[in-house]
């Protein structure tokens, strides 16, 4: 009888604890957009740095950053690595999520490429011209700042909304005189136009960043795993510095990108440095005001972004990487 009771108790305990054990071993799913700003995360995955830190991960680069972020919002991924505007545009419950790091930044990734034969040689020539871009994306936000910086407004140009992948088609079909974006659409548009293109950019207007967003509950319950995630990304950014060409090849393959263009991006446009700087609030709050002014979000009052950032993890790992004023 005693033996029967012990067997019965073991069976019951196995029934209840087996799902939990299985859940513990399920991989952490990380989603990113197609751009190179998430490069250190891709390197950490490909070189096994997450695994070295005891973190079982699967990293997926999606063709559209919006889709990658929506996957996280829907609970289909555990970590979102994406630009700040996706965070601003979301109407999720901010109390349930935290930013635990900025993985990279770029001052000159976003460019405006225009057709010279459309009479565009200088920025002032953009007045009255048709500029194609995705609605409510980073390019839309950046274009307004770019025009204002150069004495123009959005009312001075004819904005044509098109998906990122269709931007080169807008040029080829003459529906637009120029496009504003980064990465593959810019490279394809330059190829289409050949010598008939002019490129405008300004690294002083806005620093574009990529944030790591995770559920607050996950950080509370799996703090060591969260620390391991950040440590692996730091190792990856150092790998990019010491093995730049190999990193370029890994990223070109992972992002389905021309190696020559990826080399230009990694060497001259990206700064891979995991950090949390005070300027993160300047960026988020500036985008927040733009989104509210343009009806991009449903809420009517601005968020308090200080409450959305958890700097304690990174500060424990490397205090020099955190410069947030408290």
PDB file of C-alpha atoms in Angstrom:
ATOM      1  CA  UNK A   1       0.000   0.000   0.000  1.00  0.00           C
ATOM      2  CA  UNK A   2       2.861   2.348   0.888  1.00  0.00           C
ATOM      3  CA  UNK A   3       4.507   1.625  -2.446  1.00  0.00           C
ATOM      4  CA  UNK A   4       1.253   2.328  -4.285  1.00  0.00           C
ATOM      5  CA  UNK A   5       0.912   5.731  -2.554  1.00  0.00           C
ATOM      6  CA  UNK A   6       4.475   6.705  -3.475  1.00  0.00           C
ATOM      7  CA  UNK A   7       3.943   5.727  -7.104  1.00  0.00           C
ATOM      8  CA  UNK A   8       0.673   7.649  -7.179  1.00  0.00           C
ATOM      9  CA  UNK A   9       2.290  10.802  -5.724  1.00  0.00           C
ATOM     10  CA  UNK A  10       5.178  10.574  -8.192  1.00  0.00           C
ATOM     11  CA  UNK A  11       2.734  10.283 -11.105  1.00  0.00           C
ATOM     12  CA  UNK A  12       0.740  13.317  -9.932  1.00  0.00           C
ATOM     13  CA  UNK A  13       3.852  15.438  -9.404  1.00  0.00           C
ATOM     14  CA  UNK A  14       5.198  14.432 -12.815  1.00  0.00           C
ATOM     15  CA  UNK A  15       1.933  15.450 -14.424  1.00  0.00           C
ATOM     16  CA  UNK A  16       2.063  18.939 -12.906  1.00  0.00           C
ATOM     17  CA  UNK A  17       5.784  19.617 -13.243  1.00  0.00           C
ATOM     18  CA  UNK A  18       6.461  18.219 -16.700  1.00  0.00           C
ATOM     19  CA  UNK A  19       4.742  21.092 -18.602  1.00  0.00           C
ATOM     20  CA  UNK A  20       6.689  23.641 -16.572  1.00  0.00           C
ATOM     21  CA  UNK A  21       9.974  21.906 -17.294  1.00  0.00           C
ATOM     22  CA  UNK A  22       9.143  21.730 -20.968  1.00  0.00           C
ATOM     23  CA  UNK A  23       8.167  25.417 -21.006  1.00  0.00           C
ATOM     24  CA  UNK A  24      11.491  26.275 -19.346  1.00  0.00           C
ATOM     25  CA  UNK A  25      13.381  24.674 -22.240  1.00  0.00           C
ATOM     26  CA  UNK A  26      11.349  26.318 -24.971  1.00  0.00           C
ATOM     27  CA  UNK A  27      13.476  28.814 -26.951  1.00  0.00           C
ATOM     28  CA  UNK A  28      13.205  32.530 -26.400  1.00  0.00           C
ATOM     29  CA  UNK A  29      11.876  33.939 -29.680  1.00  0.00           C
ATOM     30  CA  UNK A  30      13.437  37.224 -30.824  1.00  0.00           C
ATOM     31  CA  UNK A  31      11.968  39.167 -33.757  1.00  0.00           C
ATOM     32  CA  UNK A  32      13.704  41.971 -35.650  1.00  0.00           C
ATOM     33  CA  UNK A  33      13.121  43.963 -38.801  1.00  0.00           C
ATOM     34  CA  UNK A  34      15.154  43.449 -41.953  1.00  0.00           C
ATOM     35  CA  UNK A  35      17.524  46.380 -41.348  1.00  0.00           C
ATOM     36  CA  UNK A  36      21.130  46.172 -40.142  1.00  0.00           C
ATOM     37  CA  UNK A  37      20.522  48.058 -36.880  1.00  0.00           C
ATOM     38  CA  UNK A  38      19.743  44.710 -35.258  1.00  0.00           C
ATOM     39  CA  UNK A  39      23.056  43.304 -36.502  1.00  0.00           C
ATOM     40  CA  UNK A  40      24.586  42.542 -33.096  1.00  0.00           C
ATOM     41  CA  UNK A  41      21.533  40.441 -32.193  1.00  0.00           C
ATOM     42  CA  UNK A  42      21.885  38.431 -35.421  1.00  0.00           C
ATOM     43  CA  UNK A  43      25.607  37.931 -34.770  1.00  0.00           C
ATOM     44  CA  UNK A  44      24.911  36.778 -31.203  1.00  0.00           C
ATOM     45  CA  UNK A  45      22.491  34.189 -32.575  1.00  0.00           C
ATOM     46  CA  UNK A  46      24.683  32.969 -35.433  1.00  0.00           C
ATOM     47  CA  UNK A  47      27.888  32.733 -33.378  1.00  0.00           C
ATOM     48  CA  UNK A  48      26.212  30.979 -30.443  1.00  0.00           C
ATOM     49  CA  UNK A  49      26.792  33.787 -27.942  1.00  0.00           C
ATOM     50  CA  UNK A  50      23.270  33.496 -26.511  1.00  0.00           C
ATOM     51  CA  UNK A  51      23.802  29.779 -25.984  1.00  0.00           C
ATOM     52  CA  UNK A  52      27.119  30.468 -24.221  1.00  0.00           C
ATOM     53  CA  UNK A  53      25.185  32.590 -21.737  1.00  0.00           C
ATOM     54  CA  UNK A  54      22.689  29.807 -21.133  1.00  0.00           C
ATOM     55  CA  UNK A  55      19.932  31.447 -23.168  1.00  0.00           C
ATOM     56  CA  UNK A  56      18.157  29.258 -25.728  1.00  0.00           C
ATOM     57  CA  UNK A  57      17.037  31.596 -28.524  1.00  0.00           C
ATOM     58  CA  UNK A  58      15.596  31.677 -32.021  1.00  0.00           C
ATOM     59  CA  UNK A  59      16.055  34.961 -33.875  1.00  0.00           C
ATOM     60  CA  UNK A  60      13.903  35.850 -36.885  1.00  0.00           C
ATOM     61  CA  UNK A  61      14.447  38.819 -39.223  1.00  0.00           C
ATOM     62  CA  UNK A  62      11.179  39.810 -40.859  1.00  0.00           C
ATOM     63  CA  UNK A  63      10.877  41.807 -44.072  1.00  0.00           C
ATOM     64  CA  UNK A  64       8.955  44.568 -42.340  1.00  0.00           C
ATOM     65  CA  UNK A  65       9.754  45.986 -38.927  1.00  0.00           C
ATOM     66  CA  UNK A  66       6.052  46.634 -38.393  1.00  0.00           C
ATOM     67  CA  UNK A  67       5.260  42.936 -38.779  1.00  0.00           C
ATOM     68  CA  UNK A  68       8.128  41.972 -36.466  1.00  0.00           C
ATOM     69  CA  UNK A  69       6.790  44.296 -33.795  1.00  0.00           C
ATOM     70  CA  UNK A  70       3.206  43.119 -34.238  1.00  0.00           C
ATOM     71  CA  UNK A  71       4.430  39.550 -33.736  1.00  0.00           C
ATOM     72  CA  UNK A  72       5.745  40.617 -30.341  1.00  0.00           C
ATOM     73  CA  UNK A  73       2.551  42.525 -29.486  1.00  0.00           C
ATOM     74  CA  UNK A  74       0.492  39.425 -30.291  1.00  0.00           C
ATOM     75  CA  UNK A  75       2.580  37.359 -27.891  1.00  0.00           C
ATOM     76  CA  UNK A  76       4.095  35.253 -30.670  1.00  0.00           C
ATOM     77  CA  UNK A  77       7.620  36.367 -29.789  1.00  0.00           C
ATOM     78  CA  UNK A  78       9.304  37.099 -26.472  1.00  0.00           C
ATOM     79  CA  UNK A  79      11.678  39.899 -27.454  1.00  0.00           C
ATOM     80  CA  UNK A  80      11.261  42.723 -29.978  1.00  0.00           C
ATOM     81  CA  UNK A  81      14.336  44.465 -31.372  1.00  0.00           C
ATOM     82  CA  UNK A  82      13.068  47.377 -33.395  1.00  0.00           C
ATOM     83  CA  UNK A  83      13.265  51.124 -33.887  1.00  0.00           C
ATOM     84  CA  UNK A  84      11.700  53.504 -31.392  1.00  0.00           C
ATOM     85  CA  UNK A  85       8.834  54.563 -33.631  1.00  0.00           C
ATOM     86  CA  UNK A  86       7.260  51.100 -33.462  1.00  0.00           C
ATOM     87  CA  UNK A  87       7.151  51.451 -29.684  1.00  0.00           C
ATOM     88  CA  UNK A  88       5.624  54.926 -29.945  1.00  0.00           C
ATOM     89  CA  UNK A  89       3.009  53.879 -32.506  1.00  0.00           C
ATOM     90  CA  UNK A  90       1.812  50.973 -30.392  1.00  0.00           C
ATOM     91  CA  UNK A  91      -1.099  51.461 -28.022  1.00  0.00           C
ATOM     92  CA  UNK A  92      -0.047  48.539 -25.825  1.00  0.00           C
ATOM     93  CA  UNK A  93      -0.214  48.736 -22.029  1.00  0.00           C
ATOM     94  CA  UNK A  94       3.166  50.359 -21.380  1.00  0.00           C
ATOM     95  CA  UNK A  95       3.149  49.187 -17.751  1.00  0.00           C
ATOM     96  CA  UNK A  96       3.578  45.589 -18.959  1.00  0.00           C
ATOM     97  CA  UNK A  97       6.715  46.134 -21.085  1.00  0.00           C
ATOM     98  CA  UNK A  98      10.224  47.514 -20.608  1.00  0.00           C
ATOM     99  CA  UNK A  99      13.110  48.651 -22.767  1.00  0.00           C
ATOM    100  CA  UNK A 100      16.288  47.033 -21.412  1.00  0.00           C
ATOM    101  CA  UNK A 101      18.787  48.376 -23.935  1.00  0.00           C
ATOM    102  CA  UNK A 102      19.536  50.270 -27.121  1.00  0.00           C
ATOM    103  CA  UNK A 103      21.446  47.837 -29.339  1.00  0.00           C
ATOM    104  CA  UNK A 104      22.670  50.262 -32.014  1.00  0.00           C
ATOM    105  CA  UNK A 105      22.239  53.659 -33.592  1.00  0.00           C
ATOM    106  CA  UNK A 106      22.763  55.379 -36.920  1.00  0.00           C
ATOM    107  CA  UNK A 107      23.012  59.051 -37.799  1.00  0.00           C
ATOM    108  CA  UNK A 108      23.047  58.628 -41.576  1.00  0.00           C
ATOM    109  CA  UNK A 109      21.085  55.487 -42.479  1.00  0.00           C
ATOM    110  CA  UNK A 110      18.015  57.323 -43.793  1.00  0.00           C
ATOM    111  CA  UNK A 111      18.439  58.950 -47.210  1.00  0.00           C
ATOM    112  CA  UNK A 112      16.360  60.751 -49.787  1.00  0.00           C
ATOM    113  CA  UNK A 113      17.154  59.661 -53.362  1.00  0.00           C
ATOM    114  CA  UNK A 114      15.649  61.733 -56.176  1.00  0.00           C
ATOM    115  CA  UNK A 115      15.667  61.846 -59.971  1.00  0.00           C
ATOM    116  CA  UNK A 116      17.955  64.579 -61.300  1.00  0.00           C
ATOM    117  CA  UNK A 117      16.033  64.750 -64.590  1.00  0.00           C
ATOM    118  CA  UNK A 118      12.963  65.802 -62.565  1.00  0.00           C
ATOM    119  CA  UNK A 119      14.769  69.067 -61.955  1.00  0.00           C
ATOM    120  CA  UNK A 120      16.189  68.137 -58.569  1.00  0.00           C
ATOM    121  CA  UNK A 121      19.741  69.180 -57.878  1.00  0.00           C
ATOM    122  CA  UNK A 122      19.441  70.850 -54.470  1.00  0.00           C
ATOM    123  CA  UNK A 123      17.127  70.368 -51.485  1.00  0.00           C
ATOM    124  CA  UNK A 124      15.146  73.490 -52.375  1.00  0.00           C
ATOM    125  CA  UNK A 125      14.286  71.817 -55.701  1.00  0.00           C
ATOM    126  CA  UNK A 126      12.160  69.297 -53.769  1.00  0.00           C
ATOM    127  CA  UNK A 127       9.409  71.881 -53.482  1.00  0.00           C
ATOM    128  CA  UNK A 128       6.392  70.709 -55.466  1.00  0.00           C
ATOM    129  CA  UNK A 129       7.941  67.292 -56.141  1.00  0.00           C
ATOM    130  CA  UNK A 130       6.433  63.864 -55.369  1.00  0.00           C
ATOM    131  CA  UNK A 131       8.212  61.941 -52.611  1.00  0.00           C
ATOM    132  CA  UNK A 132       7.286  58.315 -51.931  1.00  0.00           C
ATOM    133  CA  UNK A 133       7.515  56.724 -48.493  1.00  0.00           C
ATOM    134  CA  UNK A 134       5.633  54.333 -46.170  1.00  0.00           C
ATOM    135  CA  UNK A 135       2.953  56.066 -44.116  1.00  0.00           C
ATOM    136  CA  UNK A 136       3.633  56.523 -40.382  1.00  0.00           C
ATOM    137  CA  UNK A 137       7.049  54.876 -40.608  1.00  0.00           C
ATOM    138  CA  UNK A 138      10.414  56.294 -39.615  1.00  0.00           C
ATOM    139  CA  UNK A 139      10.912  57.781 -43.106  1.00  0.00           C
ATOM    140  CA  UNK A 140       7.658  59.733 -42.698  1.00  0.00           C
ATOM    141  CA  UNK A 141       8.817  61.110 -39.347  1.00  0.00           C
ATOM    142  CA  UNK A 142      12.296  61.868 -40.682  1.00  0.00           C
ATOM    143  CA  UNK A 143      11.071  63.618 -43.840  1.00  0.00           C
ATOM    144  CA  UNK A 144       9.180  66.196 -41.806  1.00  0.00           C
ATOM    145  CA  UNK A 145      12.268  66.955 -39.707  1.00  0.00           C
ATOM    146  CA  UNK A 146      14.492  66.985 -42.806  1.00  0.00           C
ATOM    147  CA  UNK A 147      12.264  69.476 -44.629  1.00  0.00           C
ATOM    148  CA  UNK A 148      11.893  71.747 -41.598  1.00  0.00           C
ATOM    149  CA  UNK A 149      15.655  71.749 -41.122  1.00  0.00           C
ATOM    150  CA  UNK A 150      16.004  72.988 -44.702  1.00  0.00           C
ATOM    151  CA  UNK A 151      13.283  75.647 -44.571  1.00  0.00           C
ATOM    152  CA  UNK A 152      10.477  73.559 -46.090  1.00  0.00           C
ATOM    153  CA  UNK A 153       7.412  71.751 -44.743  1.00  0.00           C
ATOM    154  CA  UNK A 154       5.424  68.671 -45.711  1.00  0.00           C
ATOM    155  CA  UNK A 155       2.986  71.021 -47.462  1.00  0.00           C
ATOM    156  CA  UNK A 156       5.787  71.961 -49.872  1.00  0.00           C
ATOM    157  CA  UNK A 157       6.033  68.428 -51.277  1.00  0.00           C
ATOM    158  CA  UNK A 158       3.536  65.921 -52.599  1.00  0.00           C
ATOM    159  CA  UNK A 159       3.816  62.855 -50.364  1.00  0.00           C
ATOM    160  CA  UNK A 160       3.020  59.553 -52.065  1.00  0.00           C
ATOM    161  CA  UNK A 161       2.443  56.650 -49.662  1.00  0.00           C
ATOM    162  CA  UNK A 162       3.831  53.273 -50.743  1.00  0.00           C
ATOM    163  CA  UNK A 163       5.079  50.163 -49.000  1.00  0.00           C
ATOM    164  CA  UNK A 164       8.818  49.858 -48.513  1.00  0.00           C
ATOM    165  CA  UNK A 165       9.207  47.150 -51.144  1.00  0.00           C
ATOM    166  CA  UNK A 166       7.244  49.212 -53.707  1.00  0.00           C
ATOM    167  CA  UNK A 167       9.301  52.395 -53.381  1.00  0.00           C
ATOM    168  CA  UNK A 168      11.626  51.591 -56.321  1.00  0.00           C
ATOM    169  CA  UNK A 169       8.518  50.828 -58.434  1.00  0.00           C
ATOM    170  CA  UNK A 170       7.181  54.287 -57.650  1.00  0.00           C
ATOM    171  CA  UNK A 171      10.328  55.732 -59.194  1.00  0.00           C
ATOM    172  CA  UNK A 172      10.400  53.366 -62.158  1.00  0.00           C
ATOM    173  CA  UNK A 173       6.753  54.094 -63.022  1.00  0.00           C
ATOM    174  CA  UNK A 174       7.288  57.865 -62.628  1.00  0.00           C
ATOM    175  CA  UNK A 175       4.671  58.058 -59.868  1.00  0.00           C
ATOM    176  CA  UNK A 176       7.313  59.675 -57.681  1.00  0.00           C
ATOM    177  CA  UNK A 177      10.289  61.958 -58.208  1.00  0.00           C
ATOM    178  CA  UNK A 178      12.107  60.653 -55.162  1.00  0.00           C
ATOM    179  CA  UNK A 179      11.923  58.256 -52.231  1.00  0.00           C
ATOM    180  CA  UNK A 180      13.065  58.429 -48.631  1.00  0.00           C
ATOM    181  CA  UNK A 181      14.083  55.298 -46.739  1.00  0.00           C
ATOM    182  CA  UNK A 182      17.114  53.122 -46.048  1.00  0.00           C
ATOM    183  CA  UNK A 183      18.647  49.840 -47.106  1.00  0.00           C
ATOM    184  CA  UNK A 184      17.386  47.878 -50.086  1.00  0.00           C
ATOM    185  CA  UNK A 185      14.835  50.407 -51.453  1.00  0.00           C
ATOM    186  CA  UNK A 186      17.569  53.033 -51.610  1.00  0.00           C
ATOM    187  CA  UNK A 187      20.074  50.659 -53.225  1.00  0.00           C
ATOM    188  CA  UNK A 188      17.521  49.475 -55.819  1.00  0.00           C
ATOM    189  CA  UNK A 189      16.433  53.019 -56.615  1.00  0.00           C
ATOM    190  CA  UNK A 190      20.017  54.107 -57.195  1.00  0.00           C
ATOM    191  CA  UNK A 191      20.492  51.154 -59.525  1.00  0.00           C
ATOM    192  CA  UNK A 192      17.304  52.004 -61.446  1.00  0.00           C
ATOM    193  CA  UNK A 193      18.264  55.646 -61.876  1.00  0.00           C
ATOM    194  CA  UNK A 194      21.959  55.103 -62.541  1.00  0.00           C
ATOM    195  CA  UNK A 195      23.652  58.462 -63.094  1.00  0.00           C
ATOM    196  CA  UNK A 196      20.258  60.178 -62.988  1.00  0.00           C
ATOM    197  CA  UNK A 197      20.069  60.219 -59.184  1.00  0.00           C
ATOM    198  CA  UNK A 198      20.986  62.623 -56.409  1.00  0.00           C
ATOM    199  CA  UNK A 199      21.170  61.627 -52.721  1.00  0.00           C
ATOM    200  CA  UNK A 200      20.374  63.868 -49.767  1.00  0.00           C
ATOM    201  CA  UNK A 201      21.126  63.048 -46.142  1.00  0.00           C
ATOM    202  CA  UNK A 202      21.982  64.896 -42.954  1.00  0.00           C
ATOM    203  CA  UNK A 203      23.546  63.127 -39.942  1.00  0.00           C
ATOM    204  CA  UNK A 204      22.718  66.009 -37.580  1.00  0.00           C
ATOM    205  CA  UNK A 205      18.919  65.791 -37.826  1.00  0.00           C
ATOM    206  CA  UNK A 206      18.058  62.607 -35.946  1.00  0.00           C
ATOM    207  CA  UNK A 207      19.825  59.637 -34.417  1.00  0.00           C
ATOM    208  CA  UNK A 208      17.899  56.467 -35.276  1.00  0.00           C
ATOM    209  CA  UNK A 209      18.091  53.753 -32.639  1.00  0.00           C
ATOM    210  CA  UNK A 210      16.973  50.159 -32.126  1.00  0.00           C
ATOM    211  CA  UNK A 211      15.577  49.157 -28.743  1.00  0.00           C
ATOM    212  CA  UNK A 212      15.214  45.805 -26.963  1.00  0.00           C
ATOM    213  CA  UNK A 213      11.653  45.522 -25.678  1.00  0.00           C
ATOM    214  CA  UNK A 214      10.589  42.655 -23.410  1.00  0.00           C
ATOM    215  CA  UNK A 215       7.660  41.880 -21.090  1.00  0.00           C
ATOM    216  CA  UNK A 216       8.199  43.337 -17.612  1.00  0.00           C
ATOM    217  CA  UNK A 217       7.029  40.063 -16.035  1.00  0.00           C
ATOM    218  CA  UNK A 218       9.707  38.138 -17.957  1.00  0.00           C
ATOM    219  CA  UNK A 219      12.478  40.370 -16.566  1.00  0.00           C
ATOM    220  CA  UNK A 220      11.147  39.901 -13.038  1.00  0.00           C
ATOM    221  CA  UNK A 221      10.910  36.126 -13.382  1.00  0.00           C
ATOM    222  CA  UNK A 222      14.022  35.452 -15.488  1.00  0.00           C
ATOM    223  CA  UNK A 223      16.518  38.106 -14.467  1.00  0.00           C
ATOM    224  CA  UNK A 224      19.604  35.963 -15.056  1.00  0.00           C
ATOM    225  CA  UNK A 225      18.348  35.035 -18.509  1.00  0.00           C
ATOM    226  CA  UNK A 226      17.781  38.718 -19.280  1.00  0.00           C
ATOM    227  CA  UNK A 227      21.324  39.517 -18.133  1.00  0.00           C
ATOM    228  CA  UNK A 228      22.628  36.706 -20.337  1.00  0.00           C
ATOM    229  CA  UNK A 229      20.770  38.175 -23.299  1.00  0.00           C
ATOM    230  CA  UNK A 230      22.533  41.515 -22.828  1.00  0.00           C
ATOM    231  CA  UNK A 231      25.952  39.958 -22.223  1.00  0.00           C
ATOM    232  CA  UNK A 232      25.675  37.989 -25.471  1.00  0.00           C
ATOM    233  CA  UNK A 233      24.831  41.144 -27.424  1.00  0.00           C
ATOM    234  CA  UNK A 234      27.860  42.933 -25.943  1.00  0.00           C
ATOM    235  CA  UNK A 235      30.060  40.021 -27.034  1.00  0.00           C
ATOM    236  CA  UNK A 236      28.522  40.231 -30.511  1.00  0.00           C
ATOM    237  CA  UNK A 237      29.239  43.948 -30.883  1.00  0.00           C
ATOM    238  CA  UNK A 238      32.878  43.282 -29.981  1.00  0.00           C
ATOM    239  CA  UNK A 239      32.926  40.513 -32.576  1.00  0.00           C
ATOM    240  CA  UNK A 240      31.757  42.980 -35.228  1.00  0.00           C
ATOM    241  CA  UNK A 241      34.752  45.182 -34.361  1.00  0.00           C
ATOM    242  CA  UNK A 242      37.319  42.400 -34.484  1.00  0.00           C
ATOM    243  CA  UNK A 243      35.780  40.276 -37.269  1.00  0.00           C
ATOM    244  CA  UNK A 244      34.122  42.916 -39.411  1.00  0.00           C
ATOM    245  CA  UNK A 245      34.257  41.121 -42.755  1.00  0.00           C
ATOM    246  CA  UNK A 246      32.879  37.878 -41.327  1.00  0.00           C
ATOM    247  CA  UNK A 247      30.121  39.886 -39.621  1.00  0.00           C
ATOM    248  CA  UNK A 248      29.233  41.554 -42.916  1.00  0.00           C
ATOM    249  CA  UNK A 249      28.945  38.158 -44.608  1.00  0.00           C
ATOM    250  CA  UNK A 250      26.743  36.799 -41.791  1.00  0.00           C
ATOM    251  CA  UNK A 251      24.441  39.812 -41.887  1.00  0.00           C
ATOM    252  CA  UNK A 252      24.211  39.900 -45.689  1.00  0.00           C
ATOM    253  CA  UNK A 253      23.083  36.273 -45.671  1.00  0.00           C
ATOM    254  CA  UNK A 254      20.704  36.648 -42.728  1.00  0.00           C
ATOM    255  CA  UNK A 255      19.122  39.800 -44.134  1.00  0.00           C
ATOM    256  CA  UNK A 256      19.183  38.610 -47.777  1.00  0.00           C
ATOM    257  CA  UNK A 257      21.185  41.700 -48.663  1.00  0.00           C
ATOM    258  CA  UNK A 258      23.863  42.530 -51.214  1.00  0.00           C
ATOM    259  CA  UNK A 259      27.248  41.970 -49.447  1.00  0.00           C
ATOM    260  CA  UNK A 260      28.710  45.129 -50.989  1.00  0.00           C
ATOM    261  CA  UNK A 261      25.799  47.231 -49.719  1.00  0.00           C
ATOM    262  CA  UNK A 262      25.954  45.534 -46.322  1.00  0.00           C
ATOM    263  CA  UNK A 263      29.651  46.374 -46.090  1.00  0.00           C
ATOM    264  CA  UNK A 264      28.850  50.035 -46.695  1.00  0.00           C
ATOM    265  CA  UNK A 265      26.114  49.907 -44.068  1.00  0.00           C
ATOM    266  CA  UNK A 266      28.119  48.149 -41.355  1.00  0.00           C
ATOM    267  CA  UNK A 267      31.342  50.089 -41.890  1.00  0.00           C
ATOM    268  CA  UNK A 268      29.910  53.565 -42.391  1.00  0.00           C
ATOM    269  CA  UNK A 269      26.350  53.769 -41.060  1.00  0.00           C
ATOM    270  CA  UNK A 270      26.039  51.561 -37.973  1.00  0.00           C
ATOM    271  CA  UNK A 271      27.314  51.979 -34.434  1.00  0.00           C
ATOM    272  CA  UNK A 272      26.795  48.781 -32.486  1.00  0.00           C
ATOM    273  CA  UNK A 273      26.953  49.728 -28.820  1.00  0.00           C
ATOM    274  CA  UNK A 274      24.541  48.376 -26.233  1.00  0.00           C
ATOM    275  CA  UNK A 275      23.608  51.291 -23.996  1.00  0.00           C
ATOM    276  CA  UNK A 276      20.890  53.319 -22.331  1.00  0.00           C
ATOM    277  CA  UNK A 277      21.537  57.022 -22.752  1.00  0.00           C
ATOM    278  CA  UNK A 278      19.534  60.002 -21.556  1.00  0.00           C
ATOM    279  CA  UNK A 279      18.911  60.872 -25.204  1.00  0.00           C
ATOM    280  CA  UNK A 280      16.559  57.887 -25.501  1.00  0.00           C
ATOM    281  CA  UNK A 281      13.879  60.057 -23.900  1.00  0.00           C
ATOM    282  CA  UNK A 282      14.503  62.907 -26.336  1.00  0.00           C
ATOM    283  CA  UNK A 283      13.938  60.522 -29.214  1.00  0.00           C
ATOM    284  CA  UNK A 284      10.874  58.785 -27.780  1.00  0.00           C
ATOM    285  CA  UNK A 285       9.227  62.016 -26.633  1.00  0.00           C
ATOM    286  CA  UNK A 286       9.902  63.740 -29.962  1.00  0.00           C
ATOM    287  CA  UNK A 287       8.324  60.853 -31.849  1.00  0.00           C
ATOM    288  CA  UNK A 288       5.464  60.776 -29.347  1.00  0.00           C
ATOM    289  CA  UNK A 289       4.599  64.419 -30.024  1.00  0.00           C
ATOM    290  CA  UNK A 290       4.802  63.837 -33.782  1.00  0.00           C
ATOM    291  CA  UNK A 291       2.534  60.785 -33.544  1.00  0.00           C
ATOM    292  CA  UNK A 292      -0.012  62.685 -31.439  1.00  0.00           C
ATOM    293  CA  UNK A 293       0.041  65.737 -33.723  1.00  0.00           C
ATOM    294  CA  UNK A 294      -0.503  63.607 -36.819  1.00  0.00           C
ATOM    295  CA  UNK A 295      -3.126  61.250 -35.399  1.00  0.00           C
ATOM    296  CA  UNK A 296      -0.803  58.239 -35.743  1.00  0.00           C
ATOM    297  CA  UNK A 297      -1.875  56.897 -32.339  1.00  0.00           C
ATOM    298  CA  UNK A 298      -5.271  56.661 -30.680  1.00  0.00           C
ATOM    299  CA  UNK A 299      -4.231  58.074 -27.292  1.00  0.00           C
ATOM    300  CA  UNK A 300      -4.623  61.794 -26.648  1.00  0.00           C
ATOM    301  CA  UNK A 301      -2.101  62.355 -23.851  1.00  0.00           C
ATOM    302  CA  UNK A 302       1.664  61.682 -24.036  1.00  0.00           C
ATOM    303  CA  UNK A 303       3.220  58.647 -22.370  1.00  0.00           C
ATOM    304  CA  UNK A 304       5.740  58.897 -19.568  1.00  0.00           C
ATOM    305  CA  UNK A 305       8.638  57.046 -21.201  1.00  0.00           C
ATOM    306  CA  UNK A 306      10.837  57.108 -18.112  1.00  0.00           C
ATOM    307  CA  UNK A 307       8.612  54.383 -16.692  1.00  0.00           C
ATOM    308  CA  UNK A 308       9.130  52.263 -19.829  1.00  0.00           C
ATOM    309  CA  UNK A 309      12.908  51.928 -19.378  1.00  0.00           C
ATOM    310  CA  UNK A 310      14.580  49.450 -17.015  1.00  0.00           C
ATOM    311  CA  UNK A 311      18.238  50.431 -16.775  1.00  0.00           C
ATOM    312  CA  UNK A 312      19.061  48.222 -13.781  1.00  0.00           C
ATOM    313  CA  UNK A 313      20.070  45.119 -15.777  1.00  0.00           C
ATOM    314  CA  UNK A 314      22.591  46.885 -18.004  1.00  0.00           C
ATOM    315  CA  UNK A 315      23.874  48.919 -15.076  1.00  0.00           C
ATOM    316  CA  UNK A 316      24.657  45.706 -13.199  1.00  0.00           C
ATOM    317  CA  UNK A 317      26.631  44.405 -16.196  1.00  0.00           C
ATOM    318  CA  UNK A 318      28.470  47.588 -17.209  1.00  0.00           C
ATOM    319  CA  UNK A 319      27.549  50.874 -15.465  1.00  0.00           C
ATOM    320  CA  UNK A 320      29.500  52.925 -18.038  1.00  0.00           C
ATOM    321  CA  UNK A 321      26.908  52.010 -20.662  1.00  0.00           C
ATOM    322  CA  UNK A 322      24.114  53.740 -18.710  1.00  0.00           C
ATOM    323  CA  UNK A 323      23.919  57.533 -18.610  1.00  0.00           C
ATOM    324  CA  UNK A 324      20.290  58.036 -17.585  1.00  0.00           C
ATOM    325  CA  UNK A 325      19.769  60.785 -15.021  1.00  0.00           C
ATOM    326  CA  UNK A 326      17.804  59.668 -11.976  1.00  0.00           C
TER     327      UNK A 326
END
